[in-house]
Every structure is written in C-alpha cells, then in structure tokens.
Short mmCIF file of C-alpha atoms in Angstrom, two decimals:
data_model
loop_
_atom_site.label_atom_id
_atom_site.label_comp_id
_atom_site.label_asym_id
_atom_site.label_seq_id
_atom_site.Cartn_x
_atom_site.Cartn_y
_atom_site.Cartn_z
CA MET A 1 -5.88 -30.79 -22.44
CA LEU A 2 -3.33 -30.60 -25.23
CA ASP A 3 0.24 -29.65 -24.48
CA PRO A 4 1.16 -26.31 -26.08
CA TRP A 5 3.33 -27.88 -28.75
CA ASP A 6 0.59 -30.39 -29.64
CA GLU A 7 -1.78 -27.46 -29.98
CA LEU A 8 0.82 -25.76 -32.14
CA GLU A 9 0.96 -28.80 -34.40
CA THR A 10 -2.84 -28.70 -34.73
CA LEU A 11 -2.74 -25.00 -35.54
CA GLN A 12 -0.11 -25.63 -38.18
CA LYS A 13 -2.54 -28.04 -39.83
CA GLY A 14 -5.08 -25.23 -39.80
CA GLN A 15 -2.49 -22.97 -41.39
CA ARG A 16 -2.18 -25.44 -44.23
CA GLY A 17 -5.97 -25.21 -44.59
CA SER A 18 -5.61 -21.43 -44.91
CA VAL A 19 -3.01 -21.87 -47.67
CA THR A 20 -5.34 -24.24 -49.51
CA CYS A 21 -8.22 -21.77 -49.15
CA THR A 22 -6.07 -18.94 -50.52
CA LYS A 23 -5.19 -21.04 -53.58
CA ASP A 24 -8.87 -21.89 -54.11
CA LEU A 25 -9.80 -18.20 -53.99
CA GLU A 26 -7.12 -17.36 -56.55
CA ASN A 27 -8.34 -20.20 -58.82
CA ILE A 28 -11.89 -18.82 -58.65
CA LYS A 29 -10.61 -15.38 -59.67
CA ASP A 30 -8.51 -16.80 -62.53
CA SER A 31 -11.31 -18.99 -63.88
CA CYS A 32 -13.71 -16.03 -63.75
CA ARG A 33 -11.37 -13.96 -65.90
CA ARG A 34 -10.85 -16.82 -68.38
CA GLU A 35 -14.36 -18.19 -68.63
CA HIS A 36 -16.52 -15.15 -67.93
CA GLY A 37 -14.26 -12.40 -69.20
CA LYS A 38 -14.60 -10.35 -66.02
CA SER A 39 -11.74 -8.09 -64.99
CA HIS A 40 -12.72 -8.50 -61.32
CA VAL A 41 -14.62 -11.32 -59.66
CA VAL A 42 -17.00 -8.89 -57.92
CA GLU A 43 -18.47 -8.11 -61.35
CA CYS A 44 -19.56 -11.74 -61.75
CA PRO A 45 -22.51 -12.72 -59.49
CA GLU A 46 -21.83 -16.45 -59.92
CA CYS A 47 -18.11 -16.35 -59.14
CA TRP A 48 -18.47 -13.74 -56.42
CA THR A 49 -20.92 -16.03 -54.60
CA ARG A 50 -18.55 -18.99 -55.05
CA LEU A 51 -15.66 -16.94 -53.65
CA ILE A 52 -17.63 -15.77 -50.61
CA ASN A 53 -18.94 -19.28 -49.93
CA ARG A 54 -15.44 -20.75 -50.13
CA LEU A 55 -14.08 -18.28 -47.56
CA ARG A 56 -17.13 -18.75 -45.37
CA ASP A 57 -16.69 -22.51 -45.49
CA ARG A 58 -13.06 -22.05 -44.38
CA TYR A 59 -14.07 -20.39 -41.11
CA LEU A 60 -17.55 -21.65 -40.31
CA ASN A 61 -17.22 -25.29 -41.38
CA SER A 62 -13.66 -26.26 -40.39
CA ALA A 63 -13.35 -29.94 -39.53
CA ILE A 64 -10.42 -29.47 -37.13
CA LYS A 65 -9.74 -27.27 -34.10
CA GLU A 66 -8.24 -23.97 -35.20
CA TRP A 67 -7.40 -20.64 -33.63
CA PHE A 68 -10.92 -19.29 -34.23
CA SER A 69 -12.71 -22.38 -32.90
CA GLY A 70 -14.99 -21.50 -30.00
CA ARG A 71 -14.89 -17.73 -30.65
CA ARG A 72 -18.64 -17.62 -31.19
CA ALA A 73 -19.13 -13.86 -31.20
CA PHE A 74 -16.47 -13.48 -33.87
CA LEU A 75 -17.87 -16.31 -36.02
CA GLN A 76 -21.38 -14.88 -35.80
CA GLU A 77 -20.10 -11.46 -36.84
CA LEU A 78 -18.16 -13.07 -39.67
CA ASP A 79 -21.26 -14.92 -40.89
CA ASP A 80 -23.15 -11.61 -40.98
CA LEU A 81 -20.32 -10.03 -42.97
CA PHE A 82 -20.40 -12.87 -45.51
CA THR A 83 -24.15 -12.37 -45.94
CA LYS A 84 -23.65 -8.67 -46.58
CA ALA A 85 -20.72 -9.38 -48.89
CA ARG A 86 -22.89 -11.58 -51.13
CA GLN A 87 -25.19 -8.60 -51.52
CA ARG A 88 -22.13 -6.37 -52.17
CA GLU A 89 -22.82 -4.32 -49.05
CA VAL A 90 -19.38 -5.05 -47.59
CA ASP A 91 -16.03 -4.99 -49.35
CA PHE A 92 -13.94 -8.16 -49.32
CA LYS A 93 -11.03 -6.27 -47.69
CA VAL A 94 -13.25 -5.46 -44.70
CA ILE A 95 -13.69 -9.18 -44.05
CA GLU A 96 -9.96 -9.85 -44.41
CA GLN A 97 -9.11 -7.03 -42.00
CA ARG A 98 -11.66 -8.30 -39.47
CA ILE A 99 -10.10 -11.76 -39.59
CA THR A 100 -6.61 -10.28 -39.15
CA ASP A 101 -7.71 -8.20 -36.16
CA GLU A 102 -9.41 -11.14 -34.49
CA LYS A 103 -6.35 -13.34 -34.92
CA LYS A 104 -4.25 -10.71 -33.15
CA GLU A 105 -6.76 -10.69 -30.29
CA TRP A 106 -6.62 -14.48 -30.12
CA PHE A 107 -2.83 -14.29 -29.95
CA ARG A 108 -2.95 -11.77 -27.11
CA ASP A 109 -5.42 -13.98 -25.25
CA LYS A 110 -3.13 -17.00 -25.59
CA ILE A 111 -0.18 -15.02 -24.26
CA ARG A 112 -2.20 -13.74 -21.30
CA ASN A 113 -3.33 -17.28 -20.44
CA LEU A 114 0.27 -18.48 -20.16
CA ASN A 115 0.51 -16.78 -16.73
CA LEU A 116 3.94 -15.44 -17.55
CA HIS A 117 3.90 -13.22 -14.45
CA SER A 118 4.27 -16.40 -12.36
CA ALA A 119 7.71 -16.85 -13.95
CA ALA A 120 8.83 -13.41 -12.78
CA ARG A 121 11.69 -13.19 -10.34
CA SER A 122 10.32 -10.16 -8.49
CA PRO A 123 7.09 -8.18 -8.02
CA THR A 124 8.59 -5.41 -10.17
CA GLU A 125 9.22 -7.82 -13.02
CA ALA A 126 5.71 -9.29 -12.67
CA ARG A 127 4.18 -5.80 -12.92
CA ALA A 128 6.28 -5.02 -15.99
CA ILE A 129 5.06 -8.21 -17.69
CA GLN A 130 1.44 -7.43 -16.85
CA GLN A 131 1.80 -3.90 -18.23
CA LEU A 132 3.12 -5.29 -21.52
CA LEU A 133 0.22 -7.72 -21.78
CA ASN A 134 -2.31 -4.96 -21.08
CA ASP A 135 -0.79 -2.44 -23.49
CA ARG A 136 -2.85 -2.80 -26.65
CA ASP A 137 -0.78 -0.15 -28.42
CA ILE A 138 2.13 -2.58 -28.72
CA PRO A 139 1.95 -4.35 -32.12
CA VAL A 140 1.65 -8.13 -31.84
CA ASP A 141 4.89 -8.71 -33.74
CA GLN A 142 6.74 -6.63 -31.10
CA LEU A 143 5.09 -8.17 -28.05
CA ILE A 144 7.10 -11.42 -27.94
CA PRO A 145 10.53 -9.70 -28.21
CA LYS A 146 9.54 -7.27 -25.46
CA LEU A 147 8.39 -10.09 -23.19
CA ARG A 148 11.64 -11.99 -23.77
CA GLU A 149 13.56 -8.84 -22.92
CA CYS A 150 11.52 -8.32 -19.77
CA LEU A 151 12.13 -11.91 -18.67
CA GLU A 152 15.83 -11.55 -19.59
CA VAL A 153 15.74 -14.62 -21.83
CA ASP A 154 19.14 -15.64 -23.19
CA ALA A 155 18.51 -15.46 -26.96
CA GLU A 156 21.22 -17.95 -27.94
CA LEU A 157 20.26 -20.46 -25.28
CA TYR A 158 16.59 -20.00 -26.19
CA ASP A 159 17.19 -20.76 -29.86
CA GLU A 160 19.35 -23.77 -29.01
CA VAL A 161 16.95 -25.29 -26.48
CA CYS A 162 13.83 -24.57 -28.51
CA GLY A 163 15.34 -25.97 -31.72
CA THR A 164 16.27 -29.24 -30.07
CA PHE A 165 13.04 -29.38 -28.11
CA ALA A 166 10.80 -28.80 -31.13
CA ASN A 167 12.37 -31.76 -32.95
CA GLN A 168 12.05 -34.05 -29.95
CA VAL A 169 8.37 -33.40 -29.20
CA LYS A 170 6.90 -33.69 -32.66
CA VAL A 171 3.65 -35.60 -32.73
CA GLY A 172 4.35 -39.27 -33.11
CA GLN A 173 7.38 -39.41 -30.84
CA PRO A 174 7.24 -42.13 -28.14
CA PRO A 175 6.33 -40.94 -24.61
CA THR A 176 9.80 -41.65 -23.24
CA ALA A 177 11.43 -39.41 -25.85
CA ARG A 178 8.97 -36.63 -25.16
CA GLY A 179 9.48 -36.95 -21.39
CA HIS A 180 13.22 -36.69 -21.87
CA ALA A 181 12.72 -33.58 -23.99
CA TYR A 182 10.55 -31.99 -21.30
CA THR A 183 13.17 -32.68 -18.63
CA GLU A 184 16.02 -31.29 -20.73
CA ALA A 185 14.12 -28.14 -21.71
CA LEU A 186 12.63 -27.30 -18.33
CA PHE A 187 15.37 -28.33 -15.92
CA GLN A 188 18.56 -28.78 -18.02
CA PRO A 189 20.11 -31.42 -15.70
CA GLU A 190 23.34 -31.54 -17.69
CA ARG A 191 23.82 -27.76 -17.67
CA ASN A 192 22.67 -27.14 -14.08
CA PRO A 193 22.69 -30.31 -11.91
CA PRO A 194 22.02 -28.49 -8.56
CA THR A 195 18.86 -26.86 -9.89
CA ALA A 196 17.72 -30.13 -11.43
CA ALA A 197 18.21 -31.89 -8.09
CA LYS A 198 15.92 -29.37 -6.40
CA SER A 199 13.30 -30.03 -9.10
CA GLN A 200 13.26 -33.82 -8.74
CA LYS A 201 9.57 -33.72 -7.79
CA TYR A 202 8.65 -32.32 -11.21
CA ILE A 203 11.06 -34.58 -13.08
CA ASP A 204 9.35 -37.57 -11.44
CA MET A 205 5.93 -36.23 -12.54
CA ILE A 206 7.16 -36.09 -16.14
CA ALA A 207 8.59 -39.60 -15.84
CA ASP A 208 5.17 -40.79 -14.62
CA GLY A 209 3.60 -39.48 -17.80
CA LYS A 210 1.93 -36.35 -16.40
CA PRO A 211 1.06 -33.80 -19.12
CA ALA A 212 3.58 -30.98 -19.36
CA ALA A 213 0.81 -28.39 -18.85
CA GLU A 214 -0.03 -30.04 -15.49
CA VAL A 215 3.62 -30.09 -14.45
CA ILE A 216 4.06 -26.42 -15.35
CA SER A 217 0.89 -25.57 -13.42
CA VAL A 218 2.25 -27.34 -10.32
CA ILE A 219 5.57 -25.49 -10.68
CA ALA A 220 3.77 -22.14 -10.89
CA ARG A 221 1.58 -23.00 -7.89
CA ASP A 222 4.56 -24.10 -5.79
CA ARG A 223 6.39 -20.88 -6.65
CA GLN A 224 3.43 -18.83 -5.50
CA LEU A 225 3.23 -20.82 -2.25
CA ALA A 226 6.95 -20.39 -1.70
CA LYS A 227 6.62 -16.67 -2.33
CA GLY A 228 3.76 -16.51 0.18
CA ASP A 229 5.88 -18.37 2.75
CA LEU A 230 8.75 -15.96 2.10
CA ASP A 231 6.47 -12.94 2.48
CA GLN A 232 5.11 -14.34 5.75
CA LYS A 233 8.63 -15.07 6.96
CA GLN A 234 9.68 -11.51 6.15
CA ARG A 235 6.64 -10.11 7.97
CA LEU A 236 7.38 -12.26 11.02
CA GLN A 237 11.04 -11.25 10.91
CA LYS A 238 10.03 -7.59 10.76
CA LYS A 239 7.65 -8.08 13.70
CA LEU A 240 10.39 -9.86 15.65
CA GLU A 241 12.78 -6.98 15.01
CA GLU A 242 10.14 -4.50 16.18
CA LEU A 243 9.62 -6.52 19.35
CA ARG A 244 13.38 -6.65 19.94
CA ARG A 245 13.64 -2.88 19.52
CA ALA A 246 10.68 -2.36 21.85
CA ARG A 247 12.23 -4.70 24.42
CA ALA A 248 15.58 -2.88 24.17
CA ALA A 249 13.84 0.49 24.57
CA HIS A 250 11.92 -0.84 27.57
CA GLN A 251 15.15 -2.08 29.14
CA VAL A 252 16.74 1.32 28.59
CA ARG A 253 13.78 3.01 30.26
CA GLN A 254 14.01 0.56 33.16
CA GLU A 255 17.73 1.29 33.54
CA LYS A 256 17.03 5.02 33.49
CA ALA A 257 14.24 4.57 36.03
CA ARG A 258 16.53 2.56 38.31
CA ALA A 259 19.25 5.17 37.93
CA ALA A 260 16.74 7.90 38.67
CA MET A 261 15.57 5.99 41.74
CA ASN A 262 19.15 5.68 42.97
CA ASP A 263 19.80 9.36 42.36
CA ALA A 264 16.50 10.29 43.96
CA THR A 265 17.45 8.46 47.15
CA ASP A 266 20.29 10.94 47.63
CA THR A 267 18.75 14.09 46.13
CA GLN A 268 15.04 14.13 46.86
CA PRO A 269 13.78 16.23 49.78
CA PRO A 270 12.58 14.66 53.02
CA CYS A 271 8.96 14.32 54.09
CA SER A 272 7.46 17.78 54.45
CA VAL A 273 5.59 16.73 57.62
CA CYS A 274 7.91 14.53 59.70
CA ASP A 275 11.18 15.45 57.96
CA LYS A 276 12.14 11.77 57.57
CA PRO A 277 13.77 10.49 54.34
CA VAL A 278 11.21 9.13 51.90
CA ASN A 279 11.36 5.77 50.20
CA ALA A 280 12.41 6.43 46.58
CA ARG A 281 10.12 3.61 45.43
CA LYS A 282 7.08 4.51 47.48
CA PHE A 283 6.12 8.05 48.38
CA LEU A 284 3.38 10.61 47.80
CA ALA A 285 3.84 14.02 46.19
CA CYS A 286 1.89 17.22 45.83
CA PRO A 287 0.82 17.10 42.16
CA LEU A 288 1.03 20.88 41.76
CA CYS A 289 4.58 20.95 43.12
CA GLN A 290 5.56 17.93 41.03
CA LEU A 291 4.40 19.62 37.83
CA LEU A 292 5.92 22.99 38.68
CA ALA A 293 9.24 21.38 39.59
CA ASP A 294 9.57 18.65 36.93
CA GLN A 295 7.39 19.81 34.05
CA TYR A 296 7.94 23.57 34.14
CA LYS A 297 11.14 23.88 36.21
CA VAL A 298 9.87 26.84 38.26
CA LEU A 299 10.37 25.09 41.63
CA ASP A 300 13.60 23.54 42.88
CA ALA A 301 11.92 20.40 44.26
CA PRO A 302 8.45 18.98 44.83
CA THR A 303 6.76 18.62 48.21
CA LEU A 304 6.84 14.95 49.30
CA PHE A 305 5.09 12.85 51.95
CA CYS A 306 6.55 9.61 53.26
CA SER A 307 3.20 7.96 54.08
CA GLU A 308 -0.56 8.21 53.80
CA THR A 309 -0.64 9.48 57.40
CA CYS A 310 1.71 12.38 56.68
CA HIS A 311 -0.12 13.13 53.45
CA GLU A 312 -3.49 13.38 55.24
CA GLU A 313 -1.94 15.54 57.95
CA GLY A 314 0.00 17.98 55.81
CA TYR A 315 -1.42 18.13 52.27
CA ASP A 316 -4.31 20.57 52.79
CA SER A 317 -2.27 23.01 54.85
CA HIS A 318 0.52 22.81 52.26
CA VAL A 319 -1.87 23.69 49.42
CA GLN A 320 -3.34 26.60 51.36
CA ALA A 321 0.10 27.93 52.18
CA SER A 322 1.96 27.30 48.94
CA HIS A 323 -0.64 27.25 46.17
CA GLU A 324 -2.83 30.22 46.87
CA CYS A 325 -4.80 31.54 43.90
CA SER A 326 -2.68 34.19 42.13
CA SER A 327 -5.66 36.56 42.14
CA GLY A 328 -4.91 37.15 45.80
CA GLN A 329 -7.57 39.15 47.61
CA ASN A 330 -9.47 39.51 44.33
CA CYS A 331 -10.05 35.76 44.03
CA GLN A 332 -13.66 35.15 43.20
CA ASN A 333 -13.90 32.54 45.94
CA LEU A 334 -13.33 35.43 48.35
CA THR A 335 -15.15 38.28 46.63
CA ASP A 336 -18.12 36.27 45.39
CA PRO A 337 -18.25 32.85 47.11
CA ASP A 338 -21.77 32.23 45.80
CA SER A 339 -20.75 32.66 42.11
CA GLN A 340 -21.18 29.62 39.88
CA MET A 341 -17.69 28.18 39.37
CA GLU A 342 -16.76 25.17 37.25
CA VAL A 343 -18.14 22.23 39.18
CA ASP A 344 -17.61 19.42 36.67
CA GLU A 345 -14.01 20.21 35.63
CA PRO A 346 -10.70 20.30 37.56
CA LEU A 347 -10.63 23.92 38.75
CA THR A 348 -6.95 24.77 38.97
CA VAL A 349 -5.26 26.29 35.94
CA PHE A 350 -1.70 27.50 35.35
CA CYS A 351 -0.89 30.78 33.65
CA ARG A 352 0.75 29.63 30.41
CA GLU A 353 3.11 32.57 30.00
CA CYS A 354 4.26 32.42 33.62
CA VAL A 355 5.14 28.71 33.77
CA GLU A 356 6.43 28.34 30.20
CA GLN A 357 8.35 31.60 29.70
CA LEU A 358 8.67 33.72 32.82
CA GLY A 359 9.55 31.05 35.41
CA GLN A 360 6.70 32.02 37.73
CA ALA A 361 4.50 29.52 39.59
CA SER A 362 1.27 31.40 38.87
CA MET A 363 -1.95 29.42 39.18
CA PHE A 364 -5.60 30.27 39.59
CA CYS A 365 -8.47 28.52 41.29
CA ALA A 366 -10.56 28.55 38.08
CA VAL A 367 -10.59 29.77 34.49
CA ARG A 368 -13.30 32.26 35.38
CA CYS A 369 -11.24 33.70 38.21
CA TYR A 370 -8.20 34.18 35.97
CA GLY A 371 -10.38 35.82 33.31
CA ALA A 372 -11.82 38.28 35.83
CA ASN A 373 -8.33 39.21 37.09
CA PHE A 374 -6.40 38.95 33.83
CA GLN A 375 -5.42 42.66 33.59
CA GLN A 376 -4.32 42.80 37.20
CA HIS A 377 -2.14 39.70 36.72
CA ARG A 378 -0.68 40.82 33.38
CA ASP A 379 0.14 44.31 34.64
CA GLY A 380 1.49 43.11 37.95
CA VAL A 381 3.43 40.00 36.84
CA HIS A 382 3.82 39.66 33.10
CA LEU A 383 4.98 43.17 32.23
CA PRO A 384 7.54 43.48 35.06
CA GLU A 385 8.92 39.96 34.51
CA ARG A 386 9.17 40.53 30.76
CA GLU A 387 11.21 43.66 31.34
CA LYS A 388 13.29 42.01 34.02
CA GLY A 389 14.11 38.97 31.90
CA LYS A 390 14.24 40.92 28.63
CA HIS A 391 11.45 38.78 27.15
CA GLU A 392 10.04 40.24 23.95
CA ILE A 393 6.44 39.04 23.86
CA ASP A 394 3.81 40.71 21.68
CA ASP A 395 0.34 39.79 22.89
CA GLN A 396 -1.58 42.90 21.77
CA GLY A 397 -3.60 40.81 19.34
CA GLN A 398 -4.81 38.68 22.25
CA LEU A 399 -6.25 41.64 24.17
CA GLU A 400 -9.70 43.16 23.98
CA PHE A 401 -9.96 46.82 25.16
CA ASP A 402 -12.95 48.46 26.79
CA PRO A 403 -14.49 50.87 24.21
CA ASP A 404 -15.46 53.27 27.03
CA ASP A 405 -12.09 53.20 28.81
CA GLU A 406 -9.02 52.24 26.79
CA THR A 407 -6.99 51.74 29.96
CA LYS A 408 -9.06 48.66 30.74
CA TYR A 409 -8.78 45.40 28.85
CA SER A 410 -9.38 41.67 29.10
CA ALA A 411 -8.18 38.54 27.33
CA ARG A 412 -9.84 38.10 23.96
CA LYS A 413 -9.76 34.31 24.50
CA ILE A 414 -8.80 33.34 28.03
CA GLU A 415 -8.22 29.72 26.89
CA GLU A 416 -5.11 30.89 25.03
CA HIS A 417 -3.54 32.00 28.32
CA ILE A 418 -4.10 28.92 30.51
CA ILE A 419 -2.96 25.32 30.95
CA ARG A 420 -5.51 23.18 32.72
CA LEU A 421 -4.20 21.01 35.53
CA ARG A 422 -5.54 17.84 33.90
CA ASP A 423 -3.75 18.66 30.62
CA ALA A 424 -0.48 19.35 32.40
CA MET A 425 -0.77 16.04 34.26
CA SER A 426 -1.49 14.16 31.06
CA ASP A 427 1.56 15.66 29.32
CA TRP A 428 3.82 14.90 32.28
CA GLN A 429 2.60 11.30 32.62
CA GLN A 430 3.03 10.67 28.91
CA ARG A 431 6.55 12.07 28.97
CA THR A 432 7.71 10.29 32.12
CA GLU A 433 5.48 7.18 32.06
CA ALA A 434 4.85 7.90 35.75
CA THR A 435 1.70 8.53 37.75
CA ILE A 436 1.03 11.37 40.16
CA VAL A 437 -0.71 10.12 43.30
#
C-alpha cells in the first residue's frame, strides 16, 4: 500500500500525462486547420477520429496508476461515449464534463476513505464531519476548507508543517529522512514533548520502518478503543452513582422504619384481646382497620393482636362487631343468603367517597350488595355528610334514574364508587413497603 504522499506523487505524474494529452489535442486541431482547411476539427473525419482516439488512449490505455484506474464502470461508460463521439452522436463537451464529474466523485471517495471522523475530538464533531462528507451539494473546492474549519485546523501551523513535510518526503529520500519527517509532522516532539512522550509507541513503529498508513491506522484504532474504554468507564461510574443513591435511599428508609418502630412502641394501642403491649417488631393487625387508619385516616388507630393465639381468639368477633356491612339490615347476605355473590374475588369493598372525602369508614360485603343499596347509602350518608362538611360534590352524571319513578335511582357504573380491598392493600403496601398479615 502506498503512503498518501507517494500516491500523490504518482498522481502528479498522471497530471503531467493530462497536460501532454491536452497539447496533443491542440496540435491535432491546429494541423487540421492548416493542412485540411477546416474551421473546426469535427468537420474533418480523419482528424476528428485522431482526436477521439488520442483522448481515449489517455484514459483507457494509461501505463501508470492514475485517479481513474480501477473505476471500471466509469471507463466502460467513457469507452461507449468515445464510440458515439466518432459517429458524431455525442458532443466532445459531454465527454469532458463526464470526466470532470467523475474526478469530483473520485475526490469525494478519497476524502471519505481517510476516516476523518476518527480524528474528531467529540461525537458532535464526528457527526459534523460525516454530514459534510455526505452533503453532495457542497462543491468540491469548498469541501476541504469546510473540513479544516470543522477540525479546527490552525491554518498557519498547517501551511508550515505541510510545506516542510512535503519537501522531506519526496520520492527518493532515504528512509531515515522520511521517518524523521513523519515523526515531526505527526507528533511534533520539539513543539509538544509531553504529547510526543505519550506517543512513543507510534514513534517506535515509524523508526522500525512501518508504513505511515499502517501507523495512522493503529493510532485511529487505539483512539477508538480508548473511547470505548472511556464510554464503559462512564457507564460504570453512572451505575455506581445509581447504586450509591439507592443505598442511601434504602438507609434513609431503614432509619425512618427504625424511628417509626421506636415511636410505635410508645404510641400503638395494646392487644385488643389481652390488653398487653404488643411487640413493635412482631404483631398482627386487622387489615381493614390498618387501611382505614393509615391509608384513609378515618380511624384513630388500628386493631392489633400480640400473638397468633389472640388473633385466632379475637379477630372474627372484632370483624363482626366493627366491620359490619354498611347496608345494615338490607345486606344481601341477610335478605337473600342464597344469591350468587362474588366467589372468586375478595368480597369487601370500600365506598370511595366515604373513605377519600367524607371521613367515613363505610364498607360493603360485596360490589353487588353496594350496588343494590346505593341509593339508601347515598341518601343516608353521602348527602348529610356533604352538607355537614360543606363538601361540594356533583355526581349527577354518575346516576341513572328509574324512568317509571324519578325518585329512584342507581349508580350508572358502580365500579366508579368503590375501592376493592385488594387494590387498597396493594396501594398501601407499595407506599409503605410493609405487609399486612
């Protein structure tokens, strides 16, 4: 693989071939005017063929590697254009324009293959470089200045370094002189000794005679690896910070829990069965009382049991005495004990308006029971408590009136008026990170 400047030297030889070809074309035109008396070479079949053949020979029979070498599709298209030009089906300017356009494409390809984005100092700069390379609306003569600007190249330093470098790497220079030129241009040990010291690995590669293209490739690869290591380090650091915050939050919760335990020792009620103090770290509670007291604040304190024995002895009687269905004597378990109630779901439901807004511990044995007694409960509890507490609640849109008797109504959607016991438990456990036993 040729170093870029060696390739440049080869291309400059090709440029000299283009100059020679241009002179030959002009000579053909001049001789045609002198010898054949034609005002334009296209009027002379003999000279026109000579002119086309000379230009074709320039591109299809070049003896050295040039910018168009290997661009087979272009060369095939060019050969077809030459054939048509001999038959005067294509104007000479069309061929010239096609060559100019292809050379611009070749130039863009060369720039893209330099992997300039690997020299970027940030992802933003790399994206800006890639956008420039992909923008085909930017004229080729403006592309290089824009790339230099994007890379923040020091124009004066660039001209100085490149001028000296170009003279030192001309073909024919001994390897030691070229290696010295590479080191000076890439690492500038005299201008920036600390940076050069960090790049000793690459300086040694140059001293060992490694091609500059290989050294630059290793530099680009190492930069990408370093960037990957930095990205991984940043991700790990972020994860570590998240873990630290989570640990700190957990410690705060533990401190609050310990404080709550200490407070609870002095403030929580005694066992509802034996009246002994309960262990703040190990006790049983009535889940309905716990929710009504802690979640909805409609009870002053929950009902507690100090042991499994007291719980078995007192829980059922407590529920019967304290958590009677708010339908009272109209409860469907009393009026219609054979009715099909919800057998697969937790039965108890809270009245949403009572526990969330009116401060009432209203609960029902089942959704169906509440639905059947909705008007009785609303008229007997909601309306008086609203007036008493000056609560302005408009629920007319949630009611469905009997078309035969407008004094009778039911809930349009009973689900809007209830909170299921399981949902209340789930909300409380999520909020407190505790478990009701």
